[in-house]
N, CA and C atoms as an extended XYZ file, in Angstrom:
210
Properties=species:S:1:pos:R:3:atomname:S:1:resname:S:1:resid:I:1 pbc="F F F"
N        -6.402      157.587      -36.898 N   MET     1
C        -7.864      157.538      -36.504 CA  MET     1
C        -8.571      157.691      -37.836 C   MET     1
N        -9.030      156.607      -38.492 N   SER     2
C        -9.830      156.439      -39.580 CA  SER     2
C       -11.265      156.583      -39.483 C   SER     2
N       -11.489      156.071      -38.414 N   LYS     3
C       -13.275      156.069      -38.464 CA  LYS     3
C       -13.494      156.825      -37.075 C   LYS     3
N       -14.586      157.306      -37.149 N   ARG     4
C       -15.064      158.560      -36.325 CA  ARG     4
C       -15.596      157.740      -34.745 C   ARG     4
N       -15.008      158.157      -33.788 N   ILE     5
C       -15.420      157.569      -32.530 CA  ILE     5
C       -16.623      158.484      -31.776 C   ILE     5
N       -17.807      157.819      -31.440 N   ARG     6
C       -18.919      158.817      -30.846 CA  ARG     6
C       -18.719      158.389      -29.195 C   ARG     6
N       -18.708      159.489      -28.645 N   LEU     7
C       -18.691      159.189      -27.375 CA  LEU     7
C       -19.763      159.977      -26.519 C   LEU     7
N       -20.484      159.338      -25.347 N   THR     8
C       -21.398      159.915      -24.751 CA  THR     8
C       -20.892      161.060      -23.635 C   THR     8
N       -21.486      162.023      -23.100 N   PRO     9
C       -21.023      162.931      -22.215 CA  PRO     9
C       -20.226      162.339      -21.085 C   PRO     9
N       -20.498      161.262      -20.641 N   ALA    10
C       -19.949      160.354      -19.585 CA  ALA    10
C       -18.691      159.871      -20.046 C   ALA    10
N       -18.548      159.572      -21.136 N   MET    11
C       -17.451      158.816      -21.682 CA  MET    11
C       -16.288      159.837      -22.096 C   MET    11
N       -16.771      161.245      -22.406 N   ARG    12
C       -16.124      162.140      -22.670 CA  ARG    12
C       -15.321      162.484      -21.094 C   ARG    12
N       -16.084      162.623      -20.375 N   SER    13
C       -15.835      163.323      -18.889 CA  SER    13
C       -14.544      162.297      -18.690 C   SER    13
N       -14.955      160.888      -18.595 N   LEU    14
C       -14.045      160.045      -18.019 CA  LEU    14
C       -12.704      160.043      -18.858 C   LEU    14
N       -12.732      160.051      -20.004 N   LEU    15
C       -11.529      159.996      -20.875 CA  LEU    15
C       -10.711      161.251      -20.565 C   LEU    15
N       -11.287      162.146      -20.605 N   LEU    16
C       -10.548      163.645      -20.161 CA  LEU    16
C       -10.120      163.459      -18.643 C   LEU    16
N       -10.694      163.198      -17.809 N   ASP    17
C       -10.126      162.702      -16.253 CA  ASP    17
C        -8.707      161.743      -16.446 C   ASP    17
N        -9.033      160.792      -17.056 N   MET    18
C        -7.858      159.706      -17.266 CA  MET    18
C        -6.739      160.451      -17.957 C   MET    18
N        -7.175      161.274      -18.887 N   TYR    19
C        -5.882      161.840      -19.640 CA  TYR    19
C        -5.182      162.681      -18.913 C   TYR    19
N        -5.881      163.586      -17.953 N   ASP    20
C        -5.197      164.545      -16.853 CA  ASP    20
C        -4.621      163.852      -15.716 C   ASP    20
N        -5.141      162.511      -15.045 N   THR    21
C        -4.313      161.922      -14.061 CA  THR    21
C        -3.604      160.721      -14.522 C   THR    21
N        -3.939      160.047      -15.724 N   GLY    22
C        -3.397      158.989      -15.896 CA  GLY    22
C        -3.797      157.365      -15.697 C   GLY    22
N        -4.795      157.375      -14.521 N   SER    23
C        -5.181      156.226      -14.395 CA  SER    23
C        -6.544      156.497      -13.820 C   SER    23
N        -7.487      155.432      -13.551 N   ALA    24
C        -8.886      155.533      -12.709 CA  ALA    24
C        -9.203      154.392      -12.582 C   ALA    24
N       -10.401      154.403      -11.732 N   TYR    25
C       -11.158      153.104      -11.167 CA  TYR    25
C       -12.593      153.296      -11.036 C   TYR    25
N       -13.347      152.337      -11.396 N   PRO    26
C       -14.888      152.554      -11.506 CA  PRO    26
C       -15.241      152.568       -9.905 C   PRO    26
N       -16.321      153.618       -9.836 N   ILE    27
C       -16.609      153.902       -8.393 CA  ILE    27
C       -17.990      152.680       -8.156 C   ILE    27
N       -18.749      152.260       -9.090 N   ASP    28
C       -20.004      151.718       -8.798 CA  ASP    28
C       -20.292      151.040      -10.044 C   ASP    28
N       -21.356      150.209      -10.159 N   ARG    29
C       -21.498      149.332      -11.497 CA  ARG    29
C       -21.917      150.118      -12.626 C   ARG    29
N       -22.587      151.225      -12.279 N   ASN    30
C       -23.018      152.397      -13.637 CA  ASN    30
C       -21.788      152.688      -14.164 C   ASN    30
N       -20.567      153.359      -13.301 N   HIS    31
C       -19.803      153.799      -13.689 CA  HIS    31
C       -18.518      152.778      -14.433 C   HIS    31
N       -18.788      151.523      -13.877 N   GLN    32
C       -18.388      150.387      -14.625 CA  GLN    32
C       -18.678      150.157      -16.157 C   GLN    32
N       -19.701      150.535      -16.562 N   ARG    33
C       -20.329      150.355      -17.632 CA  ARG    33
C       -19.776      151.303      -18.720 C   ARG    33
N       -19.344      152.583      -18.108 N   THR    34
C       -18.697      153.553      -19.034 CA  THR    34
C       -17.020      153.147      -19.377 C   THR    34
N       -16.665      152.458      -18.154 N   PHE    35
C       -15.234      151.931      -18.505 CA  PHE    35
C       -15.404      150.773      -19.458 C   PHE    35
N       -16.424      149.798      -19.583 N   ASP    36
C       -16.400      148.760      -20.435 CA  ASP    36
C       -16.596      149.311      -22.013 C   ASP    36
N       -17.465      150.602      -21.820 N   ALA    37
C       -17.770      150.845      -23.265 CA  ALA    37
C       -16.515      151.685      -23.886 C   ALA    37
N       -15.700      152.259      -23.111 N   LEU    38
C       -14.368      152.993      -23.560 CA  LEU    38
C       -13.470      151.786      -23.994 C   LEU    38
N       -13.269      150.655      -22.951 N   GLU    39
C       -12.439      149.555      -23.338 CA  GLU    39
C       -13.043      149.189      -24.637 C   GLU    39
N       -14.153      148.915      -25.101 N   ALA    40
C       -14.711      148.262      -26.287 CA  ALA    40
C       -14.041      149.077      -27.628 C   ALA    40
N       -14.176      150.395      -27.199 N   LEU    41
C       -13.506      151.197      -28.335 CA  LEU    41
C       -12.031      151.267      -28.462 C   LEU    41
N       -11.242      150.584      -27.540 N   ASP    42
C        -9.840      150.583      -27.192 CA  ASP    42
C        -9.300      152.078      -26.815 C   ASP    42
N        -9.960      152.827      -26.017 N   CYS    43
C        -9.421      154.119      -25.491 CA  CYS    43
C        -8.845      154.137      -24.280 C   CYS    43
N        -9.243      152.657      -23.603 N   ILE    44
C        -8.578      152.583      -22.165 CA  ILE    44
C        -8.318      150.970      -22.087 C   ILE    44
N        -7.359      150.745      -21.132 N   GLU    45
C        -7.257      149.188      -20.830 CA  GLU    45
C        -6.939      148.859      -19.423 C   GLU    45
N        -7.289      147.739      -19.262 N   HIS    46
C        -7.278      147.337      -17.646 CA  HIS    46
C        -5.909      147.361      -17.545 C   HIS    46
N        -5.158      147.911      -16.357 N   ALA    47
C        -3.951      147.871      -16.152 CA  ALA    47
C        -3.498      146.856      -14.967 C   ALA    47
N        -4.156      146.905      -13.852 N   SER    48
C        -4.286      146.149      -12.828 CA  SER    48
C        -5.350      145.923      -11.983 C   SER    48
N        -5.392      145.206      -10.916 N   TRP    49
C        -6.437      144.738      -10.104 CA  TRP    49
C        -7.395      146.194      -10.116 C   TRP    49
N        -8.388      146.281      -10.386 N   GLY    50
C        -9.291      147.701      -10.567 CA  GLY    50
C        -8.964      148.794      -10.923 C   GLY    50
N        -7.654      148.854      -11.669 N   ARG    51
C        -7.218      150.151      -12.146 CA  ARG    51
C        -7.162      149.991      -13.659 C   ARG    51
N        -7.382      151.104      -14.184 N   TRP    52
C        -7.391      151.295      -15.699 CA  TRP    52
C        -6.513      152.576      -16.093 C   TRP    52
N        -5.945      152.524      -17.202 N   GLN    53
C        -5.304      153.666      -18.043 CA  GLN    53
C        -5.535      153.711      -19.466 C   GLN    53
N        -5.156      154.640      -19.710 N   ILE    54
C        -5.720      155.374      -20.785 CA  ILE    54
C        -4.689      154.846      -22.346 C   ILE    54
N        -4.957      154.470      -23.148 N   THR    55
C        -4.337      153.871      -24.205 CA  THR    55
C        -3.660      155.149      -25.266 C   THR    55
N        -2.911      154.688      -26.271 N   PRO    56
C        -2.480      155.658      -27.087 CA  PRO    56
C        -3.649      156.219      -27.985 C   PRO    56
N        -4.470      155.594      -28.270 N   LEU    57
C        -5.689      155.979      -28.991 CA  LEU    57
C        -6.600      156.766      -28.293 C   LEU    57
N        -6.786      156.459      -26.958 N   GLY    58
C        -7.372      157.314      -26.141 CA  GLY    58
C        -6.890      158.607      -25.822 C   GLY    58
N        -5.345      158.842      -25.673 N   GLU    59
C        -4.720      159.823      -25.663 CA  GLU    59
C        -5.194      160.910      -26.945 C   GLU    59
N        -4.818      160.339      -28.086 N   THR    60
C        -5.173      160.991      -29.292 CA  THR    60
C        -6.624      161.497      -29.249 C   THR    60
N        -7.789      160.670      -28.681 N   VAL    61
C        -8.998      161.390      -29.078 CA  VAL    61
C        -9.081      162.462      -27.600 C   VAL    61
N        -8.504      162.062      -26.641 N   ALA    62
C        -8.505      163.141      -25.599 CA  ALA    62
C        -7.880      164.655      -25.854 C   ALA    62
N        -6.747      164.526      -26.897 N   LYS    63
C        -6.188      165.446      -27.149 CA  LYS    63
C        -7.115      166.255      -27.964 C   LYS    63
N        -7.646      165.554      -29.222 N   LYS    64
C        -8.420      166.331      -29.793 CA  LYS    64
C        -9.757      166.981      -29.069 C   LYS    64
N       -10.318      166.297      -28.362 N   LEU    65
C       -11.359      167.138      -27.244 CA  LEU    65
C       -11.108      168.337      -26.552 C   LEU    65
N        -9.623      168.221      -26.156 N   THR    66
C        -9.238      169.595      -25.484 CA  THR    66
C        -8.767      170.537      -26.365 C   THR    66
N        -8.358      170.337      -27.428 N   GLU    67
C        -8.148      171.389      -28.652 CA  GLU    67
C        -9.435      171.573      -29.206 C   GLU    67
N       -10.748      171.155      -29.117 N   ARG    68
C       -11.741      171.680      -29.582 CA  ARG    68
C       -12.281      172.312      -28.720 C   ARG    68
N       -12.245      172.288      -27.458 N   ASN    69
C       -12.879      172.998      -26.291 CA  ASN    69
C       -12.112      174.220      -25.964 C   ASN    69
N       -10.883      174.500      -26.614 N   GLN    70
C       -10.121      175.877      -26.378 CA  GLN    70
C       -10.550      176.880      -27.363 C   GLN    70
């Protein structure tokens, strides 16, 4: 990870939830924007119809977030 990735609180929460569960799907249009922002940062990817999964970069970021919180 060479560049710093800045995340909003909603993005952090979603990324950590996906790290724990493995996949997720957006609840509404506002939630969809959070998914789109994380996809633009290459932290998550579209897996199948309506389902998203975390990428290796997203796992690395989530691990760093959990280590920082402990």
